[in-house]
CSV table of C-alpha atoms and ligand atoms in Angstrom, one decimal:
chain,number,residue,atom,x,y,z
A,1039,MET,CA,-19.8,-8.9,-4.1
A,1040,ASN,CA,-20.3,-5.4,-2.6
A,1041,PHE,CA,-17.9,-2.8,-3.9
A,1042,SER,CA,-19.5,0.2,-2.3
A,1043,GLY,CA,-18.3,2.5,0.5
A,1044,MET,CA,-18.6,0.8,3.9
A,1045,LEU,CA,-18.1,3.5,6.6
A,1046,LYS,CA,-20.8,5.8,8.0
A,1047,GLU,CA,-21.1,9.2,6.4
A,1048,GLY,CA,-18.8,11.7,8.1
A,1049,ALA,CA,-16.5,8.9,9.5
A,1050,LEU,CA,-13.4,11.0,8.6
A,1051,LYS,CA,-15.1,14.4,9.0
A,1052,ASP,CA,-12.5,17.3,9.3
A,1053,LYS,CA,-9.6,14.8,9.4
A,1054,VAL,CA,-6.6,16.2,7.5
A,1055,ILE,CA,-4.9,13.3,5.7
A,1056,LEU,CA,-1.6,13.4,3.8
A,1057,VAL,CA,-1.3,10.8,1.1
A,1058,THR,CA,2.0,10.2,-0.7
A,1059,GLY,CA,1.6,9.0,-4.2
A,1060,GLY,CA,-1.9,10.5,-3.9
A,1061,GLY,CA,-2.4,11.5,-7.6
A,1062,THR,CA,-2.6,8.1,-9.1
A,1063,GLY,CA,-3.6,4.5,-8.6
A,1064,LEU,CA,-4.5,3.2,-5.2
A,1065,GLY,CA,-3.5,6.4,-3.5
A,1066,LYS,CA,-6.0,8.3,-5.6
A,1067,SER,CA,-8.8,5.7,-4.9
A,1068,MET,CA,-8.2,5.8,-1.2
A,1069,GLY,CA,-8.0,9.6,-1.1
A,1070,LYS,CA,-11.2,9.9,-3.0
A,1071,TYR,CA,-13.0,7.7,-0.5
A,1072,PHE,CA,-11.5,9.7,2.4
A,1073,MET,CA,-13.0,12.8,0.9
A,1074,GLU,CA,-16.4,11.2,0.5
A,1075,LEU,CA,-16.2,10.6,4.2
A,1076,GLY,CA,-15.5,14.2,5.0
A,1077,ALA,CA,-11.7,14.5,5.1
A,1078,HIS,CA,-9.4,17.2,3.8
A,1079,LEU,CA,-6.5,15.9,1.7
A,1080,ILE,CA,-2.9,16.7,1.0
A,1081,ILE,CA,-1.8,14.8,-2.1
A,1082,THR,CA,1.9,14.6,-3.1
A,1083,SER,CA,4.1,13.0,-5.7
A,1084,ARG,CA,6.7,14.2,-8.2
A,1085,ARG,CA,4.4,15.4,-11.0
A,1086,GLN,CA,2.5,18.5,-10.2
A,1087,GLU,CA,0.3,18.3,-13.3
A,1088,VAL,CA,-1.0,14.8,-12.3
A,1089,LEU,CA,-1.8,16.1,-8.8
A,1090,ASP,CA,-3.6,19.1,-10.1
A,1091,GLU,CA,-5.8,16.9,-12.3
A,1092,THR,CA,-6.7,14.7,-9.4
A,1093,ALA,CA,-7.4,17.7,-7.2
A,1094,THR,CA,-9.8,19.0,-9.8
A,1095,GLU,CA,-11.6,15.7,-9.9
A,1096,PHE,CA,-12.0,15.9,-6.1
A,1097,ASN,CA,-13.6,19.4,-6.3
A,1098,GLU,CA,-17.1,17.9,-6.0
A,1099,TYR,CA,-16.4,17.1,-2.3
A,1100,HIS,CA,-16.9,19.4,0.6
A,1101,GLY,CA,-13.3,19.0,1.9
A,1102,GLU,CA,-10.3,20.9,0.6
A,1103,VAL,CA,-7.4,19.4,-1.3
A,1104,LEU,CA,-3.8,20.6,-1.4
A,1105,PRO,CA,-1.9,19.2,-4.4
A,1106,ILE,CA,1.8,19.7,-3.8
A,1107,SER,CA,4.7,18.1,-5.6
A,1108,GLY,CA,7.9,16.9,-4.1
A,1109,ASP,CA,10.2,13.9,-3.9
A,1110,VAL,CA,9.7,11.5,-1.0
A,1111,ARG,CA,13.4,10.8,-1.1
A,1112,ASP,CA,14.4,14.4,-0.4
A,1113,HIS,CA,13.9,15.3,3.3
A,1114,LYS,CA,13.9,19.0,2.3
A,1115,ASP,CA,10.9,18.5,0.0
A,1116,VAL,CA,9.2,16.5,2.8
A,1117,LYS,CA,9.8,19.3,5.3
A,1118,ARG,CA,8.5,21.9,2.8
A,1119,ILE,CA,5.4,19.8,2.1
A,1120,ILE,CA,4.6,19.2,5.8
A,1121,GLU,CA,5.1,23.0,6.6
A,1122,SER,CA,2.9,24.1,3.7
A,1123,SER,CA,0.2,21.6,4.8
A,1124,LEU,CA,0.3,22.9,8.4
A,1125,ASP,CA,0.1,26.5,7.1
A,1126,LYS,CA,-3.0,25.6,5.1
A,1127,PHE,CA,-4.8,23.3,7.5
A,1128,GLY,CA,-3.3,24.1,10.9
A,1129,LYS,CA,-2.8,20.3,11.5
A,1130,ILE,CA,-2.3,16.9,9.9
A,1131,ASP,CA,-4.1,14.0,11.5
A,1132,CYS,CA,-3.1,11.1,9.4
A,1133,LEU,CA,-0.2,10.0,7.2
A,1134,LEU,CA,-0.7,7.4,4.4
A,1135,ASN,CA,2.7,6.3,3.2
A,1136,ASN,CA,1.7,5.0,-0.2
A,1137,ALA,CA,4.3,6.3,-2.8
A,1138,ALA,CA,6.4,3.5,-4.3
A,1139,GLY,CA,8.7,2.6,-7.1
A,1140,ASN,CA,9.0,-0.9,-8.6
A,1141,PHE,CA,9.8,-2.9,-11.7
A,1142,ILE,CA,10.4,-6.5,-12.5
A,1143,SER,CA,14.0,-7.6,-13.3
A,1144,PRO,CA,16.3,-10.5,-12.6
A,1145,THR,CA,18.4,-9.2,-9.7
A,1146,GLU,CA,21.7,-9.9,-11.4
A,1147,ARG,CA,20.7,-7.4,-14.2
A,1148,LEU,CA,20.4,-4.5,-11.7
A,1149,THR,CA,22.9,-1.8,-11.3
A,1150,PRO,CA,23.5,-0.3,-7.8
A,1151,LYS,CA,21.5,2.7,-8.8
A,1152,ALA,CA,18.6,0.6,-9.9
A,1153,PHE,CA,18.6,-1.0,-6.4
A,1154,ASP,CA,19.0,2.5,-4.7
A,1155,VAL,CA,16.1,4.0,-6.6
A,1156,ILE,CA,13.5,1.5,-5.2
A,1157,ILE,CA,14.9,1.4,-1.7
A,1158,ASP,CA,15.0,5.2,-1.6
A,1159,ILE,CA,11.5,5.8,-2.8
A,1160,VAL,CA,9.9,3.0,-0.7
A,1161,LEU,CA,11.9,2.9,2.6
A,1162,LYS,CA,13.6,6.3,2.8
A,1163,GLY,CA,10.4,8.0,1.5
A,1164,THR,CA,8.4,6.3,4.3
A,1165,TYR,CA,10.9,7.1,7.1
A,1166,ASN,CA,11.3,10.7,5.8
A,1167,TYR,CA,7.6,11.4,6.3
A,1168,SER,CA,7.2,9.3,9.4
A,1169,LEU,CA,10.1,10.9,11.1
A,1170,LEU,CA,9.3,14.5,10.3
A,1171,LEU,CA,5.6,14.3,11.0
A,1172,GLY,CA,6.1,12.0,14.0
A,1173,LYS,CA,8.4,14.7,15.6
A,1174,HIS,CA,5.8,17.3,14.9
A,1175,TRP,CA,3.0,15.2,16.5
A,1176,ILE,CA,5.2,14.5,19.6
A,1177,ASP,CA,6.1,18.1,19.9
A,1178,LYS,CA,2.4,19.3,19.6
A,1179,LYS,CA,1.0,16.3,21.6
A,1180,HIS,CA,-1.1,15.5,18.6
A,1181,PRO,CA,-2.5,11.9,18.4
A,1182,GLY,CA,-1.6,11.0,14.8
A,1183,VAL,CA,-2.2,7.9,12.8
A,1184,MET,CA,0.2,6.4,10.3
A,1185,LEU,CA,-0.8,3.8,7.7
A,1186,ASN,CA,1.9,2.2,5.5
A,1187,ILE,CA,1.2,0.3,2.3
A,1188,VAL,CA,3.4,-2.7,2.0
A,1189,THR,CA,3.0,-6.0,0.1
A,1190,THR,CA,2.6,-9.6,1.0
A,1191,TYR,CA,6.1,-10.3,-0.3
A,1192,ALA,CA,7.4,-8.0,2.5
A,1193,TRP,CA,7.5,-11.2,4.6
A,1194,THR,CA,7.9,-14.0,2.0
A,1195,GLY,CA,10.3,-12.1,-0.3
A,1196,SER,CA,9.9,-12.5,-4.0
A,1197,SER,CA,12.0,-13.3,-7.0
A,1198,PHE,CA,12.4,-10.5,-9.7
A,1199,VAL,CA,11.4,-7.7,-7.3
A,1200,ALA,CA,14.2,-8.1,-4.7
A,1201,PRO,CA,14.7,-4.3,-4.1
A,1202,SER,CA,11.0,-3.8,-3.6
A,1203,ALA,CA,10.7,-6.8,-1.3
A,1204,ALA,CA,13.7,-5.6,0.8
A,1205,ALA,CA,12.3,-2.1,1.0
A,1206,LYS,CA,8.8,-3.2,1.9
A,1207,GLY,CA,10.2,-5.6,4.5
A,1208,GLY,CA,12.0,-2.6,6.0
A,1209,VAL,CA,8.7,-0.6,6.0
A,1210,LEU,CA,7.0,-3.4,7.8
A,1211,ALA,CA,9.7,-3.5,10.5
A,1212,LEU,CA,9.5,0.3,10.8
A,1213,THR,CA,5.7,0.1,11.2
A,1214,ARG,CA,6.0,-2.3,14.1
A,1215,SER,CA,8.9,-0.4,15.7
A,1216,LEU,CA,7.1,2.9,15.7
A,1217,ALA,CA,3.9,1.3,16.8
A,1218,SER,CA,5.5,0.3,20.0
A,1219,GLU,CA,7.9,3.2,20.5
A,1220,TRP,CA,5.4,6.0,19.8
A,1221,VAL,CA,2.2,4.5,21.4
A,1222,LYS,CA,3.1,6.5,24.5
A,1223,TYR,CA,2.6,9.7,22.5
A,1224,GLY,CA,-0.8,8.6,21.3
A,1225,ILE,CA,0.5,7.8,17.8
A,1226,ARG,CA,-0.8,4.6,16.1
A,1227,CYS,CA,1.1,3.0,13.2
A,1228,ASN,CA,-0.3,0.2,11.1
A,1229,ALA,CA,0.1,-1.3,7.6
A,1230,ILE,CA,-1.9,-2.9,4.8
A,1231,ALA,CA,-0.5,-5.6,2.6
A,1232,PRO,CA,-2.6,-5.6,-0.6
A,1233,GLY,CA,-2.5,-8.4,-3.1
A,1234,PRO,CA,-3.0,-7.5,-6.8
A,1235,PHE,CA,-5.2,-4.4,-7.4
A,1236,PRO,CA,-4.8,-3.3,-11.1
A,1237,THR,CA,-3.3,0.2,-11.5
A,1238,LYS,CA,-1.5,1.6,-14.5
A,1239,GLY,CA,1.7,2.3,-12.5
A,1240,ALA,CA,2.0,-1.3,-11.2
A,1241,TRP,CA,0.8,-3.1,-14.3
A,1242,ASP,CA,3.1,-1.2,-16.8
A,1243,ARG,CA,6.1,-2.2,-14.7
A,1244,LEU,CA,5.2,-5.6,-13.3
A,1245,PHE,CA,2.9,-7.2,-15.9
A,1246,PRO,CA,4.0,-5.8,-19.2
A,1247,LYS,CA,2.7,-7.4,-22.5
A,1248,PRO,CA,5.5,-10.0,-22.9
A,1249,ILE,CA,4.9,-11.2,-19.3
A,1250,SER,CA,1.1,-11.2,-19.5
A,1251,THR,CA,1.2,-13.4,-22.7
A,1252,PHE,CA,3.0,-16.2,-20.7
A,1253,PHE,CA,0.3,-16.7,-18.1
A,1254,ASN,CA,-3.0,-15.4,-17.0
A,1255,PHE,CA,-2.3,-13.9,-13.6
A,1256,GLU,CA,-5.9,-13.2,-12.6
A,1257,LYS,CA,-7.0,-16.8,-13.3
A,1258,SER,CA,-4.1,-18.0,-11.1
A,1259,LEU,CA,-5.5,-16.3,-8.1
A,1260,PRO,CA,-7.5,-18.3,-5.5
A,1261,MET,CA,-10.6,-16.1,-6.0
A,1262,LYS,CA,-10.0,-15.9,-9.8
A,1263,ARG,CA,-10.3,-12.1,-9.5
A,1264,TYR,CA,-8.2,-9.0,-8.7
A,1265,GLY,CA,-9.0,-6.8,-5.7
A,1266,ASN,CA,-11.4,-3.9,-6.3
A,1267,HIS,CA,-10.0,-0.5,-5.3
A,1268,GLN,CA,-13.0,0.2,-3.1
A,1269,GLU,CA,-12.3,-2.9,-1.0
A,1270,LEU,CA,-8.9,-1.4,-0.2
A,1271,ALA,CA,-10.3,2.1,0.3
A,1272,ASN,CA,-12.8,0.7,2.9
A,1273,LEU,CA,-10.0,-0.9,4.9
A,1274,ALA,CA,-7.7,2.1,4.7
A,1275,ALA,CA,-10.5,4.5,5.8
A,1276,TYR,CA,-11.3,2.3,8.8
A,1277,MET,CA,-7.6,2.0,9.8
A,1278,LEU,CA,-7.2,5.8,9.7
A,1279,SER,CA,-10.5,6.5,11.4
A,1280,ASP,CA,-11.2,6.7,15.2
A,1281,TYR,CA,-13.2,3.4,14.8
A,1282,SER,CA,-9.8,1.5,14.7
A,1283,GLY,CA,-8.5,3.3,17.8
A,1284,TYR,CA,-7.4,0.1,19.5
A,1285,MET,CA,-5.5,-1.2,16.4
A,1286,ASN,CA,-1.8,-0.6,16.6
A,1287,GLY,CA,1.3,-2.4,15.1
A,1288,GLU,CA,-1.0,-4.5,12.9
A,1289,VAL,CA,-0.5,-5.4,9.2
A,1290,VAL,CA,-3.7,-6.4,7.5
A,1291,THR,CA,-3.5,-8.6,4.4
A,1292,LEU,CA,-6.0,-7.9,1.7
A,1293,ASP,CA,-5.2,-10.4,-1.1
A,1294,GLY,CA,-8.1,-12.8,-1.5
A,1295,GLY,CA,-5.9,-15.4,0.3
A,1296,GLU,CA,-3.3,-15.3,-2.4
A,1297,TRP,CA,-0.1,-15.6,-0.4
A,1298,ILE,CA,-1.4,-18.4,1.8
A,1299,TYR,CA,-2.6,-20.2,-1.3
A,1300,ASN,CA,0.8,-20.1,-2.8
A,1301,ALA,CA,2.6,-21.0,0.4
A,1302,GLY,CA,0.9,-24.0,1.9
A,1303,GLU,CA,2.9,-27.2,1.7
A,1304,PHE,CA,0.1,-29.3,0.2
A,1305,ASN,CA,-2.0,-26.6,-1.5
A,1306,LYS,CA,-1.0,-27.7,-4.9
A,1307,LEU,CA,-2.9,-31.0,-4.4
A,1308,GLU,CA,-5.9,-29.0,-5.5
A,1309,LYS,CA,-4.8,-30.1,-9.0
A,1310,ILE,CA,-5.6,-33.7,-8.2
A,1311,PRO,CA,-9.0,-34.7,-9.6
A,1312,LYS,CA,-11.6,-35.4,-7.0
A,1313,THR,CA,-12.1,-38.9,-8.4
A,1314,ALA,CA,-8.5,-39.8,-7.6
A,1315,TRP,CA,-9.0,-39.3,-3.8
A,1316,ALA,CA,-10.6,-42.7,-3.2
A,1317,LEU,CA,-7.6,-44.5,-4.7
A,1318,ILE,CA,-5.2,-42.2,-2.8
A,1319,GLU,CA,-7.0,-43.0,0.5
A,1320,ARG,CA,-6.9,-46.7,-0.2
A,1321,VAL,CA,-3.1,-46.5,-0.8
A,1322,VAL,CA,-2.5,-44.4,2.4
A,1323,ARG,CA,-4.7,-46.7,4.5
A,1324,GLY,CA,-2.9,-49.7,3.0
A,1325,LYS,CA,0.4,-48.4,4.2
A,1326,LYS,CA,-0.8,-48.4,7.8
A,1327,LYS,CA,-1.1,-52.2,7.6
B,2640,LIG,C1,16.3,-2.6,-14.8
B,2640,LIG,C2,15.9,-0.3,-14.5
B,2640,LIG,C3,14.6,-0.5,-14.9
B,2640,LIG,C4,14.2,-1.7,-15.4
B,2640,LIG,C5,14.9,1.6,-14.3
B,2640,LIG,N1,16.0,1.0,-14.1
B,2640,LIG,N2,14.0,0.8,-14.9
B,2640,LIG,N3,16.8,-1.3,-14.4
B,2640,LIG,N4,15.1,-2.8,-15.3
B,2640,LIG,N5,13.0,-2.0,-15.8
B,2640,LIG,C6,17.3,1.6,-13.6
B,2640,LIG,C7,17.8,2.7,-14.5
B,2640,LIG,O1,18.6,2.1,-15.6
B,2640,LIG,C8,18.7,3.5,-13.5
B,2640,LIG,O2,19.9,2.8,-13.2
B,2640,LIG,C9,17.9,3.4,-12.2
B,2640,LIG,O3,17.0,2.2,-12.3
B,2640,LIG,C10,17.0,4.6,-11.9
B,2640,LIG,O4,16.2,4.8,-13.1
B,2640,LIG,P1,15.5,6.2,-13.4
B,2640,LIG,O5,14.7,6.0,-14.6
B,2640,LIG,O6,16.6,7.2,-13.5
B,2640,LIG,O7,14.7,6.5,-12.1
B,2640,LIG,P2,13.4,7.4,-11.9
B,2640,LIG,O8,13.2,8.3,-13.0
B,2640,LIG,O9,13.6,8.0,-10.5
B,2640,LIG,O10,12.2,6.4,-11.9
B,2640,LIG,C11,12.0,5.5,-10.8
B,2640,LIG,C12,11.4,4.2,-11.2
B,2640,LIG,C13,10.2,4.4,-12.1
B,2640,LIG,C14,11.1,3.4,-10.0
B,2640,LIG,C15,12.5,3.5,-12.1
B,2640,LIG,O11,9.7,3.1,-12.5
B,2640,LIG,C16,9.1,5.1,-11.4
B,2640,LIG,O12,9.0,6.4,-11.5
B,2640,LIG,N6,8.2,4.4,-10.7
B,2640,LIG,C17,7.1,5.1,-9.9
B,2640,LIG,C18,5.8,4.3,-9.9
B,2640,LIG,C19,5.8,2.8,-9.7
B,2640,LIG,O13,6.9,2.2,-9.8
B,2640,LIG,N7,4.7,2.3,-9.4
B,2640,LIG,C20,4.5,0.8,-9.2
B,2640,LIG,C21,4.3,0.5,-7.8
B,2640,LIG,S1,3.7,-1.2,-7.6
B,2640,LIG,P3,21.3,3.2,-14.0
B,2640,LIG,O14,22.4,2.6,-13.2
B,2640,LIG,O15,21.1,2.5,-15.4
B,2640,LIG,O16,21.4,4.7,-14.1
B,2640,LIG,C22,4.4,-1.8,-6.2
B,2640,LIG,C23,3.9,-3.2,-5.7
B,2640,LIG,C24,3.0,-4.0,-6.6
B,2640,LIG,O17,5.2,-1.3,-5.6
B,2640,LIG,C25,2.7,-5.4,-6.1
B,2640,LIG,C26,1.8,-6.0,-7.1
B,2640,LIG,C27,1.2,-7.3,-6.6
B,2641,LIG,P1,1.2,3.9,-8.7
B,2641,LIG,O1,-0.1,4.5,-9.2
B,2641,LIG,O2,2.4,3.9,-9.6
B,2641,LIG,O3,1.6,4.7,-7.4
B,2641,LIG,C1,2.9,5.1,-7.0
B,2641,LIG,C2,2.8,6.6,-6.7
B,2641,LIG,O4,4.0,6.9,-6.0
B,2641,LIG,C3,2.6,7.4,-7.9
B,2641,LIG,O5,1.6,8.4,-7.7
B,2641,LIG,C4,4.0,8.1,-8.0
B,2641,LIG,O6,3.8,9.4,-8.6
B,2641,LIG,C5,4.5,8.2,-6.6
B,2641,LIG,N1,5.9,8.3,-6.5
B,2641,LIG,C6,6.8,7.4,-7.0
B,2641,LIG,N2,8.0,7.9,-6.8
B,2641,LIG,C7,7.9,9.0,-6.0
B,2641,LIG,C8,8.9,9.9,-5.4
B,2641,LIG,N3,10.2,9.7,-5.5
B,2641,LIG,N4,8.4,10.9,-4.7
B,2641,LIG,C9,7.0,11.1,-4.5
B,2641,LIG,N5,6.1,10.3,-5.1
B,2641,LIG,C10,6.6,9.3,-5.8
B,2641,LIG,O7,1.0,2.4,-8.2
B,2641,LIG,P2,-0.1,1.8,-7.2
B,2641,LIG,O8,-0.3,0.4,-7.7
B,2641,LIG,O9,-1.2,2.7,-7.0
B,2641,LIG,O10,0.8,1.7,-5.9
B,2641,LIG,C11,0.4,2.3,-4.7
B,2641,LIG,C12,1.0,1.6,-3.5
B,2641,LIG,O11,0.4,0.3,-3.4
B,2641,LIG,C13,2.5,1.3,-3.5
B,2641,LIG,O12,3.0,1.4,-2.2
B,2641,LIG,C14,2.6,-0.1,-3.9
B,2641,LIG,O13,3.8,-0.7,-3.5
B,2641,LIG,C15,1.4,-0.7,-3.2
B,2641,LIG,N6,0.9,-1.9,-3.7
B,2641,LIG,C16,0.2,-2.0,-4.9
B,2641,LIG,C17,-0.3,-3.2,-5.4
B,2641,LIG,C18,-1.1,-3.3,-6.6
B,2641,LIG,O14,-1.5,-4.4,-7.0
B,2641,LIG,N7,-1.3,-2.2,-7.3
B,2641,LIG,C19,-0.1,-4.3,-4.6
B,2641,LIG,C20,0.6,-4.3,-3.4
B,2641,LIG,C21,1.1,-3.0,-3.0
B,2641,LIG,P3,5.0,10.2,-9.4
B,2641,LIG,O15,5.5,9.2,-10.4
B,2641,LIG,O16,4.2,11.3,-10.1
B,2641,LIG,O17,6.0,10.7,-8.4
């Protein structure tokens, strides 16, 4: 397995990239790699102290970082953050819609507010940034790139995370809608659907102790391992870079084959011992006669 950076040195040189949810987890890992490749970064989320800490860690890179707090749900915050970023850098080249909220719960236990909070962070947050920055790019004739982080249950749906599934499904539809509508302005819009990549934010809310004692999630995966953050960062950097200039409206799944493995009609026959197949074949062939 190779968990090192994949792109050429300078592949994102002087690109200005805005990462929502950029202070923690996958947003932080992807942002770090963008900086290694020569980018400047705007990282935003609600907690300024977390953003400041991450920005300090990124000091070793040549590029500049603007850590700026705000709520993706509030379009006034989004406007302020985009304006401050433009004041500092003069341009924004790429948007990574990565911020999210999620927790597991039987849907019948949810209040309307609990549903709202997830839909608002994930779907409204994504369209707030996409709309405001998209308008700016169109106005300035700037060829921007958007990358949205969804999940594989954006198309399968999933029990116990219905608000997140509904919101991510919406983000996927938005990705494809904008990819076709704004291609004429030179704007590309793609998505990544990651499988499980351990982060504190996700694991605290989706695999808390009582759940993880019921089953070993990692062992249930087809590759028997979680994703490595660098594997995701490599893909994200490629999809934001000029190397992916012909990619538009795409959603790339990076899940070690997890969703296909759980979806195929006969995939569970893996559990049948190899030695039983001779008997099964005899029975099946017998039926033909
Ligand atoms: C039921 C819950 C709940 C829970 C909160 N609520 N947690 N209901 N079960 N576990 C309800 C509250 O009671 C309240 O409704 C409403 O939701 C809003 O809760 P607040 O705490 O006021 O919201 P807020 O402070 O804005 O926090 C948002 C949050 C929180 C989403 C609830 O978890 C958060 O800040 N998350 C950000 C980070 C995150 O979630 N990362 C994971 C991303 S992983 P009432 O009606 O009672 O007032 C991911 C995909 C992973 O997205 C896929 C893995 C394979
Ligand atoms: P994470 O660390 O919890 O990331 C979520 C980020 O969003 C946090 O930095 C959080 O910061 C920010 N955020 C939440 N609400 C916000 C709001 N209202 N306004 C601004 N920022 C907000 O979890 P993660 O695992 O890295 O998730 C990153 C992305 O990957 C998400 O889109 C998630 O759905 C997706 N994903 C993750 C996995 C996985 O296995 N980890 C799998 C599939 C998809 P604050 O709390 O400080 O605001």
